[in-house]
Amino acid sequence: MELDLTSSLFWIAVGQIILIDIVLSGDNAVVIALACRNLSPDQRRTGIFWGVTGAVSLRVVLTVFAALVMNLPWLKLVGGLLLLWIAVKLMLPEEEDGHDIKASGNLWGAVKTIIVADFVMSLDNVIGVAGAAHGSLALLFFGLAVSIPLIVWSSQLILHWMERFPSIVLFGAGLLGYVAGQMIFSDPGVIQLLPPLPAWSAKAAGAVGAVLVVGLGRWLEQRLLARQDVTIV
């Protein structure tokens, strides 16, 4: 996909990248807060700045690498299957000890903690954004340039919205399923095994992925909550 600012398809893809980044980066605010909670106010601001800068730089490099190799046969299939699993997992209740982040008493210890934790948690984000970019580095850079400042400066607000409006998570999981379905269907290795199909087939595959994720995610969520004797409202 070319960098055509007048194309509706371009802006739809940019919107997908931004939404995926927002939904999958909610935990980053928690990681940053936990890593810096023992620092003084001045050190906390510096730690957050350098920690986020390092984490974002690392994520951009990983995402660009993923986008470059994503067109190799069978990689989109593997990435799409991983993204389906990530999307379903997004809908499940989090464990209470899901953020085992050690607070650091010194500035650079906190910065290292933020970068390492973000690297470990970045697999879902990297795969999702690379898939939404459809192999276009121009689109990838544009989408990241728009979404990263949004996440960095409004991460706490985004986290609050996601807690207050669970439908955001549901929509985000469905979007990931849609991207995953298209990734699997557009894999060069998969295409070779299929007969010629109409142009709308990719969108249909995306829709199937979205329905699969939402349906399976809700079913597993109900089973988990039922075990905990929690009534779903």
PDB file of N, CA, C and O in Angstrom, residues 149-179:
ATOM      1  N   PRO A 149       2.948   8.939  20.217  1.00  0.00           N
ATOM      2  CA  PRO A 149       2.739  10.075  21.129  1.00  0.00           C
ATOM      3  C   PRO A 149       1.402   9.995  21.856  1.00  0.00           C
ATOM      4  O   PRO A 149       1.311  10.362  23.032  1.00  0.00           O
ATOM      5  N   LEU A 150       0.378   9.510  21.164  1.00  0.00           N
ATOM      6  CA  LEU A 150      -0.935   9.360  21.784  1.00  0.00           C
ATOM      7  C   LEU A 150      -0.856   8.422  22.981  1.00  0.00           C
ATOM      8  O   LEU A 150      -1.417   8.695  24.048  1.00  0.00           O
ATOM      9  N   ILE A 151      -0.150   7.311  22.822  1.00  0.00           N
ATOM     10  CA  ILE A 151      -0.031   6.329  23.898  1.00  0.00           C
ATOM     11  C   ILE A 151       0.824   6.871  25.044  1.00  0.00           C
ATOM     12  O   ILE A 151       0.479   6.748  26.215  1.00  0.00           O
ATOM     13  N   VAL A 152       1.958   7.502  24.700  1.00  0.00           N
ATOM     14  CA  VAL A 152       2.888   7.979  25.725  1.00  0.00           C
ATOM     15  C   VAL A 152       2.244   9.026  26.621  1.00  0.00           C
ATOM     16  O   VAL A 152       2.358   8.979  27.850  1.00  0.00           O
ATOM     17  N   TRP A 153       1.514   9.974  26.018  1.00  0.00           N
ATOM     18  CA  TRP A 153       0.997  11.092  26.795  1.00  0.00           C
ATOM     19  C   TRP A 153      -0.401  10.862  27.350  1.00  0.00           C
ATOM     20  O   TRP A 153      -0.869  11.641  28.168  1.00  0.00           O
ATOM     21  N   SER A 154      -1.075   9.814  26.921  1.00  0.00           N
ATOM     22  CA  SER A 154      -2.437   9.597  27.424  1.00  0.00           C
ATOM     23  C   SER A 154      -2.650   8.157  27.885  1.00  0.00           C
ATOM     24  O   SER A 154      -3.767   7.687  27.918  1.00  0.00           O
ATOM     25  N   SER A 155      -1.567   7.470  28.250  1.00  0.00           N
ATOM     26  CA  SER A 155      -1.685   6.059  28.603  1.00  0.00           C
ATOM     27  C   SER A 155      -2.569   5.840  29.827  1.00  0.00           C
ATOM     28  O   SER A 155      -3.359   4.892  29.868  1.00  0.00           O
ATOM     29  N   GLN A 156      -2.456   6.716  30.820  1.00  0.00           N
ATOM     30  CA  GLN A 156      -3.285   6.560  32.017  1.00  0.00           C
ATOM     31  C   GLN A 156      -4.758   6.751  31.679  1.00  0.00           C
ATOM     32  O   GLN A 156      -5.626   6.031  32.171  1.00  0.00           O
ATOM     33  N   LEU A 157      -5.049   7.743  30.836  1.00  0.00           N
ATOM     34  CA  LEU A 157      -6.435   7.995  30.431  1.00  0.00           C
ATOM     35  C   LEU A 157      -6.984   6.821  29.631  1.00  0.00           C
ATOM     36  O   LEU A 157      -8.131   6.396  29.834  1.00  0.00           O
ATOM     37  N   ILE A 158      -6.164   6.293  28.718  1.00  0.00           N
ATOM     38  CA  ILE A 158      -6.577   5.139  27.915  1.00  0.00           C
ATOM     39  C   ILE A 158      -6.879   3.941  28.803  1.00  0.00           C
ATOM     40  O   ILE A 158      -7.877   3.234  28.629  1.00  0.00           O
ATOM     41  N   LEU A 159      -6.002   3.713  29.798  1.00  0.00           N
ATOM     42  CA  LEU A 159      -6.202   2.601  30.720  1.00  0.00           C
ATOM     43  C   LEU A 159      -7.517   2.766  31.479  1.00  0.00           C
ATOM     44  O   LEU A 159      -8.269   1.803  31.675  1.00  0.00           O
ATOM     45  N   HIS A 160      -7.806   4.002  31.886  1.00  0.00           N
ATOM     46  CA  HIS A 160      -9.057   4.279  32.608  1.00  0.00           C
ATOM     47  C   HIS A 160     -10.264   4.013  31.709  1.00  0.00           C
ATOM     48  O   HIS A 160     -11.258   3.417  32.149  1.00  0.00           O
ATOM     49  N   TRP A 161     -10.189   4.426  30.460  1.00  0.00           N
ATOM     50  CA  TRP A 161     -11.301   4.191  29.520  1.00  0.00           C
ATOM     51  C   TRP A 161     -11.531   2.707  29.311  1.00  0.00           C
ATOM     52  O   TRP A 161     -12.677   2.251  29.262  1.00  0.00           O
ATOM     53  N   MET A 162     -10.448   1.953  29.195  1.00  0.00           N
ATOM     54  CA  MET A 162     -10.583   0.519  28.962  1.00  0.00           C
ATOM     55  C   MET A 162     -11.208  -0.178  30.165  1.00  0.00           C
ATOM     56  O   MET A 162     -11.946  -1.149  30.017  1.00  0.00           O
ATOM     57  N   GLU A 163     -10.918   0.311  31.376  1.00  0.00           N
ATOM     58  CA  GLU A 163     -11.526  -0.270  32.569  1.00  0.00           C
ATOM     59  C   GLU A 163     -12.991   0.139  32.696  1.00  0.00           C
ATOM     60  O   GLU A 163     -13.830  -0.646  33.141  1.00  0.00           O
ATOM     61  N   ARG A 164     -13.298   1.365  32.301  1.00  0.00           N
ATOM     62  CA  ARG A 164     -14.662   1.879  32.452  1.00  0.00           C
ATOM     63  C   ARG A 164     -15.580   1.383  31.349  1.00  0.00           C
ATOM     64  O   ARG A 164     -16.767   1.151  31.563  1.00  0.00           O
ATOM     65  N   PHE A 165     -15.035   1.229  30.144  1.00  0.00           N
ATOM     66  CA  PHE A 165     -15.837   0.794  28.993  1.00  0.00           C
ATOM     67  C   PHE A 165     -15.248  -0.499  28.425  1.00  0.00           C
ATOM     68  O   PHE A 165     -14.423  -0.462  27.497  1.00  0.00           O
ATOM     69  N   PRO A 166     -15.655  -1.658  28.966  1.00  0.00           N
ATOM     70  CA  PRO A 166     -15.120  -2.949  28.488  1.00  0.00           C
ATOM     71  C   PRO A 166     -15.364  -3.180  27.000  1.00  0.00           C
ATOM     72  O   PRO A 166     -14.669  -3.992  26.382  1.00  0.00           O
ATOM     73  N   SER A 167     -16.322  -2.466  26.415  1.00  0.00           N
ATOM     74  CA  SER A 167     -16.604  -2.646  24.989  1.00  0.00           C
ATOM     75  C   SER A 167     -15.400  -2.252  24.130  1.00  0.00           C
ATOM     76  O   SER A 167     -15.249  -2.743  23.001  1.00  0.00           O
ATOM     77  N   ILE A 168     -14.528  -1.378  24.656  1.00  0.00           N
ATOM     78  CA  ILE A 168     -13.323  -1.001  23.923  1.00  0.00           C
ATOM     79  C   ILE A 168     -12.428  -2.230  23.729  1.00  0.00           C
ATOM     80  O   ILE A 168     -11.876  -2.462  22.649  1.00  0.00           O
ATOM     81  N   VAL A 169     -12.298  -3.018  24.789  1.00  0.00           N
ATOM     82  CA  VAL A 169     -11.484  -4.231  24.710  1.00  0.00           C
ATOM     83  C   VAL A 169     -12.123  -5.229  23.744  1.00  0.00           C
ATOM     84  O   VAL A 169     -11.429  -5.877  22.952  1.00  0.00           O
ATOM     85  N   LEU A 170     -13.458  -5.340  23.813  1.00  0.00           N
ATOM     86  CA  LEU A 170     -14.170  -6.256  22.915  1.00  0.00           C
ATOM     87  C   LEU A 170     -13.963  -5.856  21.459  1.00  0.00           C
ATOM     88  O   LEU A 170     -13.668  -6.695  20.599  1.00  0.00           O
ATOM     89  N   PHE A 171     -14.078  -4.556  21.186  1.00  0.00           N
ATOM     90  CA  PHE A 171     -13.873  -4.058  19.827  1.00  0.00           C
ATOM     91  C   PHE A 171     -12.426  -4.283  19.396  1.00  0.00           C
ATOM     92  O   PHE A 171     -12.153  -4.687  18.256  1.00  0.00           O
ATOM     93  N   GLY A 172     -11.483  -4.024  20.310  1.00  0.00           N
ATOM     94  CA  GLY A 172     -10.072  -4.221  19.985  1.00  0.00           C
ATOM     95  C   GLY A 172      -9.752  -5.672  19.682  1.00  0.00           C
ATOM     96  O   GLY A 172      -8.999  -5.973  18.753  1.00  0.00           O
ATOM     97  N   ALA A 173     -10.333  -6.591  20.455  1.00  0.00           N
ATOM     98  CA  ALA A 173     -10.113  -8.020  20.209  1.00  0.00           C
ATOM     99  C   ALA A 173     -10.680  -8.420  18.850  1.00  0.00           C
ATOM    100  O   ALA A 173     -10.060  -9.190  18.103  1.00  0.00           O
ATOM    101  N   GLY A 174     -11.866  -7.895  18.522  1.00  0.00           N
ATOM    102  CA  GLY A 174     -12.453  -8.167  17.217  1.00  0.00           C
ATOM    103  C   GLY A 174     -11.590  -7.638  16.082  1.00  0.00           C
ATOM    104  O   GLY A 174     -11.426  -8.297  15.046  1.00  0.00           O
ATOM    105  N   LEU A 175     -11.012  -6.445  16.275  1.00  0.00           N
ATOM    106  CA  LEU A 175     -10.124  -5.868  15.260  1.00  0.00           C
ATOM    107  C   LEU A 175      -8.882  -6.734  15.063  1.00  0.00           C
ATOM    108  O   LEU A 175      -8.447  -6.984  13.932  1.00  0.00           O
ATOM    109  N   LEU A 176      -8.316  -7.222  16.167  1.00  0.00           N
ATOM    110  CA  LEU A 176      -7.157  -8.111  16.062  1.00  0.00           C
ATOM    111  C   LEU A 176      -7.518  -9.392  15.314  1.00  0.00           C
ATOM    112  O   LEU A 176      -6.731  -9.893  14.500  1.00  0.00           O
ATOM    113  N   GLY A 177      -8.710  -9.930  15.602  1.00  0.00           N
ATOM    114  CA  GLY A 177      -9.170 -11.118  14.884  1.00  0.00           C
ATOM    115  C   GLY A 177      -9.327 -10.841  13.394  1.00  0.00           C
ATOM    116  O   GLY A 177      -8.992 -11.695  12.564  1.00  0.00           O
ATOM    117  N   TYR A 178      -9.827  -9.653  13.055  1.00  0.00           N
ATOM    118  CA  TYR A 178      -9.996  -9.263  11.642  1.00  0.00           C
ATOM    119  C   TYR A 178      -8.631  -9.199  10.941  1.00  0.00           C
ATOM    120  O   TYR A 178      -8.460  -9.743   9.837  1.00  0.00           O
ATOM    121  N   VAL A 179      -7.660  -8.537  11.584  1.00  0.00           N
ATOM    122  CA  VAL A 179      -6.314  -8.434  11.013  1.00  0.00           C
ATOM    123  C   VAL A 179      -5.678  -9.815  10.888  1.00  0.00           C
ATOM    124  O   VAL A 179      -5.035 -10.140   9.876  1.00  0.00           O
TER     125      VAL A 179
END
